[in-house]
mmCIF file of N, CA and C in Angstrom:
data_model
loop_
_atom_site.group_PDB
_atom_site.id
_atom_site.type_symbol
_atom_site.label_atom_id
_atom_site.label_comp_id
_atom_site.label_asym_id
_atom_site.label_seq_id
_atom_site.Cartn_x
_atom_site.Cartn_y
_atom_site.Cartn_z
ATOM 1 N N MET U 5 -47.561 131.723 -18.585
ATOM 2 C CA MET U 5 -47.516 130.782 -19.685
ATOM 3 C C MET U 5 -46.242 129.952 -19.573
ATOM 4 N N TYR U 6 -46.351 128.680 -19.905
ATOM 5 C CA TYR U 6 -45.197 127.791 -19.874
ATOM 6 C C TYR U 6 -45.181 126.965 -21.149
ATOM 7 N N ALA U 7 -44.021 126.362 -21.408
ATOM 8 C CA ALA U 7 -43.873 125.522 -22.594
ATOM 9 C C ALA U 7 -42.940 124.369 -22.250
ATOM 10 N N VAL U 8 -43.075 123.290 -22.990
ATOM 11 C CA VAL U 8 -42.160 122.159 -22.893
ATOM 12 C C VAL U 8 -41.397 122.112 -24.210
ATOM 13 N N ILE U 9 -40.068 122.200 -24.106
ATOM 14 C CA ILE U 9 -39.220 122.180 -25.292
ATOM 15 C C ILE U 9 -38.327 120.954 -25.250
ATOM 16 N N GLN U 10 -37.755 120.622 -26.400
ATOM 17 C CA GLN U 10 -36.834 119.494 -26.472
ATOM 18 C C GLN U 10 -35.558 119.936 -27.152
ATOM 19 N N THR U 11 -34.421 119.638 -26.512
ATOM 20 C CA THR U 11 -33.121 119.907 -27.097
ATOM 21 C C THR U 11 -32.114 118.954 -26.473
ATOM 22 N N GLY U 12 -31.209 118.465 -27.279
ATOM 23 C CA GLY U 12 -30.183 117.556 -26.783
ATOM 24 C C GLY U 12 -30.732 116.246 -26.251
ATOM 25 N N GLY U 13 -31.879 115.807 -26.766
ATOM 26 C CA GLY U 13 -32.459 114.549 -26.327
ATOM 27 C C GLY U 13 -33.165 114.631 -24.985
ATOM 28 N N LYS U 14 -33.333 115.837 -24.451
ATOM 29 C CA LYS U 14 -33.998 116.019 -23.160
ATOM 30 C C LYS U 14 -35.117 117.032 -23.316
ATOM 31 N N GLN U 15 -36.102 116.952 -22.429
ATOM 32 C CA GLN U 15 -37.219 117.888 -22.450
ATOM 33 C C GLN U 15 -37.150 118.788 -21.229
ATOM 34 N N TYR U 16 -37.519 120.056 -21.411
ATOM 35 C CA TYR U 16 -37.453 121.046 -20.344
ATOM 36 C C TYR U 16 -38.774 121.804 -20.286
ATOM 37 N N ARG U 17 -39.274 122.037 -19.073
ATOM 38 C CA ARG U 17 -40.448 122.881 -18.872
ATOM 39 C C ARG U 17 -39.925 124.271 -18.547
ATOM 40 N N VAL U 18 -40.281 125.264 -19.364
ATOM 41 C CA VAL U 18 -39.715 126.597 -19.216
ATOM 42 C C VAL U 18 -40.807 127.651 -19.159
ATOM 43 N N GLN U 19 -40.468 128.762 -18.529
ATOM 44 C CA GLN U 19 -41.290 129.966 -18.517
ATOM 45 C C GLN U 19 -40.394 131.132 -18.892
ATOM 46 N N GLN U 20 -41.007 132.250 -19.219
ATOM 47 C CA GLN U 20 -40.217 133.430 -19.577
ATOM 48 C C GLN U 20 -39.391 133.867 -18.367
ATOM 49 N N GLY U 21 -38.105 134.133 -18.603
ATOM 50 C CA GLY U 21 -37.205 134.554 -17.535
ATOM 51 C C GLY U 21 -36.403 133.421 -16.919
ATOM 52 N N ASP U 22 -36.729 132.168 -17.228
ATOM 53 C CA ASP U 22 -35.987 131.029 -16.690
ATOM 54 C C ASP U 22 -34.580 130.973 -17.288
ATOM 55 N N VAL U 23 -33.644 130.463 -16.503
ATOM 56 C CA VAL U 23 -32.288 130.192 -16.984
ATOM 57 C C VAL U 23 -32.087 128.686 -16.877
ATOM 58 N N ILE U 24 -31.797 128.047 -18.020
ATOM 59 C CA ILE U 24 -31.653 126.593 -18.039
ATOM 60 C C ILE U 24 -30.281 126.221 -18.588
ATOM 61 N N PHE U 25 -29.844 125.026 -18.237
ATOM 62 C CA PHE U 25 -28.597 124.468 -18.734
ATOM 63 C C PHE U 25 -28.963 123.328 -19.674
ATOM 64 N N VAL U 26 -28.623 123.481 -20.969
ATOM 65 C CA VAL U 26 -28.936 122.463 -21.968
ATOM 66 C C VAL U 26 -27.640 121.860 -22.475
ATOM 67 N N GLU U 27 -27.732 120.715 -23.142
ATOM 68 C CA GLU U 27 -26.551 120.116 -23.755
ATOM 69 C C GLU U 27 -25.906 121.141 -24.675
ATOM 70 N N LYS U 28 -24.604 121.074 -24.807
ATOM 71 C CA LYS U 28 -23.845 122.111 -25.501
ATOM 72 C C LYS U 28 -24.373 122.382 -26.908
ATOM 73 N N LEU U 29 -24.632 123.667 -27.177
ATOM 74 C CA LEU U 29 -25.037 124.136 -28.495
ATOM 75 C C LEU U 29 -23.867 124.873 -29.118
ATOM 76 N N ASN U 30 -23.764 124.802 -30.420
ATOM 77 C CA ASN U 30 -22.640 125.423 -31.122
ATOM 78 C C ASN U 30 -22.966 126.881 -31.441
ATOM 79 N N VAL U 31 -23.126 127.714 -30.399
ATOM 80 C CA VAL U 31 -23.404 129.139 -30.549
ATOM 81 C C VAL U 31 -22.556 129.913 -29.547
ATOM 82 N N GLN U 32 -22.340 131.182 -29.847
ATOM 83 C CA GLN U 32 -21.544 132.037 -28.977
ATOM 84 C C GLN U 32 -22.443 132.726 -27.952
ATOM 85 N N ALA U 33 -21.824 133.334 -26.944
ATOM 86 C CA ALA U 33 -22.559 134.080 -25.941
ATOM 87 C C ALA U 33 -23.248 135.281 -26.579
ATOM 88 N N ASP U 34 -24.405 135.650 -26.049
ATOM 89 C CA ASP U 34 -25.246 136.767 -26.497
ATOM 90 C C ASP U 34 -25.904 136.531 -27.854
ATOM 91 N N GLU U 35 -25.853 135.315 -28.380
ATOM 92 C CA GLU U 35 -26.597 135.000 -29.596
ATOM 93 C C GLU U 35 -27.980 134.499 -29.211
ATOM 94 N N LYS U 36 -28.900 134.601 -30.160
ATOM 95 C CA LYS U 36 -30.266 134.132 -29.920
ATOM 96 C C LYS U 36 -30.429 132.707 -30.444
ATOM 97 N N VAL U 37 -31.233 131.928 -29.727
ATOM 98 C CA VAL U 37 -31.572 130.573 -30.156
ATOM 99 C C VAL U 37 -33.085 130.424 -30.065
ATOM 100 N N SER U 38 -33.639 129.510 -30.858
ATOM 101 C CA SER U 38 -35.069 129.232 -30.769
ATOM 102 C C SER U 38 -35.273 127.726 -30.722
ATOM 103 N N PHE U 39 -36.320 127.332 -30.028
ATOM 104 C CA PHE U 39 -36.629 125.924 -29.826
ATOM 105 C C PHE U 39 -38.056 125.654 -30.279
ATOM 106 N N ASP U 40 -38.288 124.436 -30.801
ATOM 107 C CA ASP U 40 -39.640 124.011 -31.117
ATOM 108 C C ASP U 40 -40.361 123.649 -29.828
ATOM 109 N N VAL U 41 -41.694 123.804 -29.846
ATOM 110 C CA VAL U 41 -42.507 123.607 -28.644
ATOM 111 C C VAL U 41 -43.282 122.301 -28.764
ATOM 112 N N LEU U 42 -43.169 121.450 -27.734
ATOM 113 C CA LEU U 42 -43.925 120.200 -27.691
ATOM 114 C C LEU U 42 -45.273 120.386 -27.017
ATOM 115 N N LEU U 43 -45.329 121.287 -26.018
ATOM 116 C CA LEU U 43 -46.554 121.530 -25.269
ATOM 117 C C LEU U 43 -46.556 122.995 -24.859
ATOM 118 N N LEU U 44 -47.705 123.633 -24.974
ATOM 119 C CA LEU U 44 -47.851 125.039 -24.628
ATOM 120 C C LEU U 44 -49.046 125.159 -23.702
ATOM 121 N N GLY U 45 -48.882 125.815 -22.566
ATOM 122 C CA GLY U 45 -49.987 125.878 -21.627
ATOM 123 C C GLY U 45 -49.997 127.139 -20.794
ATOM 124 N N ASN U 46 -51.179 127.435 -20.269
ATOM 125 C CA ASN U 46 -51.356 128.473 -19.266
ATOM 126 C C ASN U 46 -52.456 128.015 -18.322
ATOM 127 N N GLU U 47 -52.971 128.910 -17.485
ATOM 128 C CA GLU U 47 -53.950 128.470 -16.493
ATOM 129 C C GLU U 47 -55.293 128.074 -17.100
ATOM 130 N N ASN U 48 -55.595 128.508 -18.338
ATOM 131 C CA ASN U 48 -56.893 128.222 -18.938
ATOM 132 C C ASN U 48 -56.886 127.060 -19.926
ATOM 133 N N GLU U 49 -55.839 126.942 -20.727
ATOM 134 C CA GLU U 49 -55.836 125.915 -21.769
ATOM 135 C C GLU U 49 -54.441 125.349 -21.977
ATOM 136 N N THR U 50 -54.402 124.184 -22.621
ATOM 137 C CA THR U 50 -53.147 123.523 -22.938
ATOM 138 C C THR U 50 -53.207 123.042 -24.376
ATOM 139 N N LYS U 51 -52.143 123.334 -25.143
ATOM 140 C CA LYS U 51 -52.034 122.848 -26.519
ATOM 141 C C LYS U 51 -50.936 121.802 -26.555
ATOM 142 N N ILE U 52 -51.269 120.634 -27.078
ATOM 143 C CA ILE U 52 -50.309 119.545 -27.187
ATOM 144 C C ILE U 52 -49.991 119.339 -28.661
ATOM 145 N N GLY U 53 -48.717 119.282 -28.979
ATOM 146 C CA GLY U 53 -48.295 119.118 -30.360
ATOM 147 C C GLY U 53 -48.238 117.674 -30.777
ATOM 148 N N ALA U 54 -48.196 117.475 -32.105
ATOM 149 C CA ALA U 54 -48.087 116.120 -32.628
ATOM 150 C C ALA U 54 -47.068 116.085 -33.748
ATOM 151 N N PRO U 55 -45.783 116.109 -33.542
ATOM 152 C CA PRO U 55 -45.063 116.184 -32.271
ATOM 153 C C PRO U 55 -44.809 117.605 -31.782
ATOM 154 N N ILE U 56 -44.953 118.641 -32.661
ATOM 155 C CA ILE U 56 -44.720 120.005 -32.188
ATOM 156 C C ILE U 56 -45.977 120.838 -32.396
ATOM 157 N N VAL U 57 -46.113 121.915 -31.630
ATOM 158 C CA VAL U 57 -47.231 122.837 -31.760
ATOM 159 C C VAL U 57 -46.937 123.758 -32.944
ATOM 160 N N LYS U 58 -47.853 123.811 -33.898
ATOM 161 C CA LYS U 58 -47.650 124.619 -35.109
ATOM 162 C C LYS U 58 -47.621 126.104 -34.746
ATOM 163 N N GLY U 59 -46.608 126.803 -35.257
ATOM 164 C CA GLY U 59 -46.516 128.242 -35.070
ATOM 165 C C GLY U 59 -46.023 128.697 -33.711
ATOM 166 N N ALA U 60 -45.623 127.788 -32.857
ATOM 167 C CA ALA U 60 -45.149 128.156 -31.516
ATOM 168 C C ALA U 60 -43.633 128.009 -31.449
ATOM 169 N N LYS U 61 -42.986 128.992 -30.871
ATOM 170 C CA LYS U 61 -41.530 128.976 -30.699
ATOM 171 C C LYS U 61 -41.185 129.521 -29.326
ATOM 172 N N VAL U 62 -40.094 129.018 -28.790
ATOM 173 C CA VAL U 62 -39.519 129.565 -27.561
ATOM 174 C C VAL U 62 -38.186 130.182 -27.959
ATOM 175 N N GLU U 63 -38.006 131.447 -27.596
ATOM 176 C CA GLU U 63 -36.777 132.148 -27.942
ATOM 177 C C GLU U 63 -35.949 132.347 -26.684
ATOM 178 N N GLY U 64 -34.642 132.256 -26.860
ATOM 179 C CA GLY U 64 -33.747 132.425 -25.726
ATOM 180 C C GLY U 64 -32.467 133.110 -26.137
ATOM 181 N N LYS U 65 -31.732 133.557 -25.126
ATOM 182 C CA LYS U 65 -30.443 134.208 -25.353
ATOM 183 C C LYS U 65 -29.382 133.382 -24.635
ATOM 184 N N VAL U 66 -28.300 133.075 -25.336
ATOM 185 C CA VAL U 66 -27.224 132.289 -24.752
ATOM 186 C C VAL U 66 -26.437 133.178 -23.793
ATOM 187 N N VAL U 67 -26.357 132.759 -22.534
ATOM 188 C CA VAL U 67 -25.613 133.504 -21.526
ATOM 189 C C VAL U 67 -24.140 133.131 -21.591
ATOM 190 N N GLY U 68 -23.850 131.844 -21.808
ATOM 191 C CA GLY U 68 -22.462 131.425 -21.916
ATOM 192 C C GLY U 68 -22.336 129.914 -22.004
ATOM 193 N N GLN U 69 -21.115 129.473 -22.229
ATOM 194 C CA GLN U 69 -20.785 128.046 -22.252
ATOM 195 C C GLN U 69 -20.151 127.707 -20.906
ATOM 196 N N VAL U 70 -20.677 126.699 -20.223
ATOM 197 C CA VAL U 70 -20.193 126.338 -18.893
ATOM 198 C C VAL U 70 -19.940 124.837 -18.826
ATOM 199 N N LYS U 71 -19.293 124.407 -17.760
ATOM 200 C CA LYS U 71 -19.059 122.990 -17.515
ATOM 201 C C LYS U 71 -19.627 122.616 -16.155
ATOM 202 N N SER U 72 -20.048 121.361 -16.032
ATOM 203 C CA SER U 72 -20.579 120.889 -14.763
ATOM 204 C C SER U 72 -19.422 120.591 -13.803
ATOM 205 N N ALA U 73 -19.773 120.180 -12.604
ATOM 206 C CA ALA U 73 -18.757 119.794 -11.633
ATOM 207 C C ALA U 73 -18.044 118.537 -12.124
ATOM 208 N N LYS U 74 -16.809 118.362 -11.712
ATOM 209 C CA LYS U 74 -16.022 117.227 -12.162
ATOM 210 C C LYS U 74 -16.494 115.947 -11.475
ATOM 211 N N ILE U 75 -16.594 114.886 -12.254
ATOM 212 C CA ILE U 75 -16.853 113.572 -11.680
ATOM 213 C C ILE U 75 -15.631 112.708 -11.936
ATOM 214 N N VAL U 76 -15.412 111.745 -11.070
ATOM 215 C CA VAL U 76 -14.276 110.850 -11.196
ATOM 216 C C VAL U 76 -14.789 109.475 -11.588
ATOM 217 N N VAL U 77 -14.242 108.940 -12.676
ATOM 218 C CA VAL U 77 -14.574 107.597 -13.129
ATOM 219 C C VAL U 77 -13.391 106.718 -12.757
ATOM 220 N N PHE U 78 -13.629 105.735 -11.889
ATOM 221 C CA PHE U 78 -12.543 104.880 -11.415
ATOM 222 C C PHE U 78 -12.912 103.437 -11.701
ATOM 223 N N LYS U 79 -12.137 102.799 -12.568
ATOM 224 C CA LYS U 79 -12.357 101.392 -12.899
ATOM 225 C C LYS U 79 -11.295 100.576 -12.183
ATOM 226 N N TYR U 80 -11.724 99.446 -11.621
ATOM 227 C CA TYR U 80 -10.849 98.674 -10.750
ATOM 228 C C TYR U 80 -11.201 97.203 -10.892
ATOM 229 N N LYS U 81 -10.173 96.367 -11.031
ATOM 230 C CA LYS U 81 -10.382 94.916 -11.041
ATOM 231 C C LYS U 81 -9.601 94.327 -9.882
ATOM 232 N N ALA U 82 -10.309 93.642 -9.034
ATOM 233 C CA ALA U 82 -9.705 93.092 -7.822
ATOM 234 C C ALA U 82 -8.647 92.041 -8.159
ATOM 235 N N LYS U 83 -7.564 92.046 -7.419
ATOM 236 C CA LYS U 83 -6.484 91.052 -7.487
ATOM 237 C C LYS U 83 -5.739 91.058 -8.818
ATOM 238 N N LYS U 84 -5.931 92.043 -9.641
ATOM 239 C CA LYS U 84 -5.269 92.067 -10.944
ATOM 240 C C LYS U 84 -4.340 93.281 -11.092
ATOM 241 N N ASN U 85 -4.268 94.123 -10.086
ATOM 242 C CA ASN U 85 -3.474 95.347 -10.124
ATOM 243 C C ASN U 85 -3.852 96.199 -11.340
ATOM 244 N N GLU U 86 -5.151 96.239 -11.630
ATOM 245 C CA GLU U 86 -5.656 96.989 -12.768
ATOM 246 C C GLU U 86 -6.529 98.118 -12.266
ATOM 247 N N ARG U 87 -6.073 99.348 -12.502
ATOM 248 C CA ARG U 87 -6.798 100.524 -12.056
ATOM 249 C C ARG U 87 -6.748 101.573 -13.160
ATOM 250 N N LYS U 88 -7.860 102.283 -13.324
ATOM 251 C CA LYS U 88 -7.895 103.365 -14.305
ATOM 252 C C LYS U 88 -8.727 104.502 -13.730
ATOM 253 N N LYS U 89 -8.095 105.654 -13.563
ATOM 254 C CA LYS U 89 -8.773 106.824 -13.027
ATOM 255 C C LYS U 89 -8.922 107.840 -14.142
ATOM 256 N N GLN U 90 -10.142 108.356 -14.292
ATOM 257 C CA GLN U 90 -10.431 109.282 -15.363
ATOM 258 C C GLN U 90 -11.417 110.324 -14.849
ATOM 259 N N GLY U 91 -11.225 111.565 -15.231
ATOM 260 C CA GLY U 91 -12.140 112.628 -14.843
ATOM 261 C C GLY U 91 -12.989 113.064 -16.024
ATOM 262 N N HIS U 92 -14.139 113.685 -15.721
ATOM 263 C CA HIS U 92 -15.032 114.157 -16.781
ATOM 264 C C HIS U 92 -15.789 115.385 -16.300
ATOM 265 N N ARG U 93 -15.879 116.401 -17.181
ATOM 266 C CA ARG U 93 -16.701 117.577 -16.933
ATOM 267 C C ARG U 93 -17.591 117.776 -18.156
ATOM 268 N N GLN U 94 -18.884 117.623 -17.970
ATOM 269 C CA GLN U 94 -19.833 117.723 -19.075
ATOM 270 C C GLN U 94 -20.022 119.183 -19.483
ATOM 271 N N PRO U 95 -19.888 119.512 -20.774
ATOM 272 C CA PRO U 95 -20.119 120.894 -21.210
ATOM 273 C C PRO U 95 -21.611 121.176 -21.382
ATOM 274 N N TYR U 96 -22.034 122.365 -20.963
ATOM 275 C CA TYR U 96 -23.418 122.810 -21.089
ATOM 276 C C TYR U 96 -23.452 124.206 -21.685
ATOM 277 N N THR U 97 -24.617 124.574 -22.198
ATOM 278 C CA THR U 97 -24.870 125.933 -22.647
ATOM 279 C C THR U 97 -25.926 126.525 -21.726
ATOM 280 N N LYS U 98 -25.635 127.683 -21.169
ATOM 281 C CA LYS U 98 -26.559 128.362 -20.266
ATOM 282 C C LYS U 98 -27.430 129.287 -21.106
ATOM 283 N N VAL U 99 -28.753 129.056 -21.070
ATOM 284 C CA VAL U 99 -29.695 129.792 -21.914
ATOM 285 C C VAL U 99 -30.736 130.472 -21.036
ATOM 286 N N GLU U 100 -30.975 131.757 -21.301
ATOM 287 C CA GLU U 100 -32.043 132.505 -20.636
ATOM 288 C C GLU U 100 -33.224 132.592 -21.585
ATOM 289 N N ILE U 101 -34.408 132.178 -21.133
ATOM 290 C CA ILE U 101 -35.610 132.190 -21.958
ATOM 291 C C ILE U 101 -36.147 133.625 -22.004
ATOM 292 N N THR U 102 -36.242 134.180 -23.201
ATOM 293 C CA THR U 102 -36.680 135.574 -23.346
ATOM 294 C C THR U 102 -38.133 135.712 -23.764
ATOM 295 N N ALA U 103 -38.663 134.769 -24.551
ATOM 296 C CA ALA U 103 -40.048 134.895 -25.019
ATOM 297 C C ALA U 103 -40.611 133.528 -25.368
ATOM 298 N N ILE U 104 -41.923 133.408 -25.149
ATOM 299 C CA ILE U 104 -42.668 132.229 -25.588
ATOM 300 C C ILE U 104 -43.727 132.726 -26.546
ATOM 301 N N ASN U 105 -43.613 132.369 -27.807
ATOM 302 C CA ASN U 105 -44.558 132.820 -28.834
ATOM 303 C C ASN U 105 -45.458 131.666 -29.229
ATOM 304 N N GLY U 106 -46.756 131.914 -29.203
ATOM 305 C CA GLY U 106 -47.663 130.856 -29.601
ATOM 306 C C GLY U 106 -49.009 131.191 -29.280
#
């Protein structure tokens, strides 16, 4: 069984046991989170929500708060001696999918 969930403005296709990286959630490690389901499917049938499937939830456990690899933002204007170097590391929440109910 699989489900499509939405969090942080992005959609994810998940199955039980998957580990996904979602936009940072304000929860601590080892806490439980639940997501609304947009689409629920298996090999026989598919349920599509409008916009969510009634009574369906995806439950997960927060593994930890992590950051992505560093990217360098470099702004430069030719012939003006104008340079700006800036780094960025996007924060993510690592979530393990424990159950799909629906």
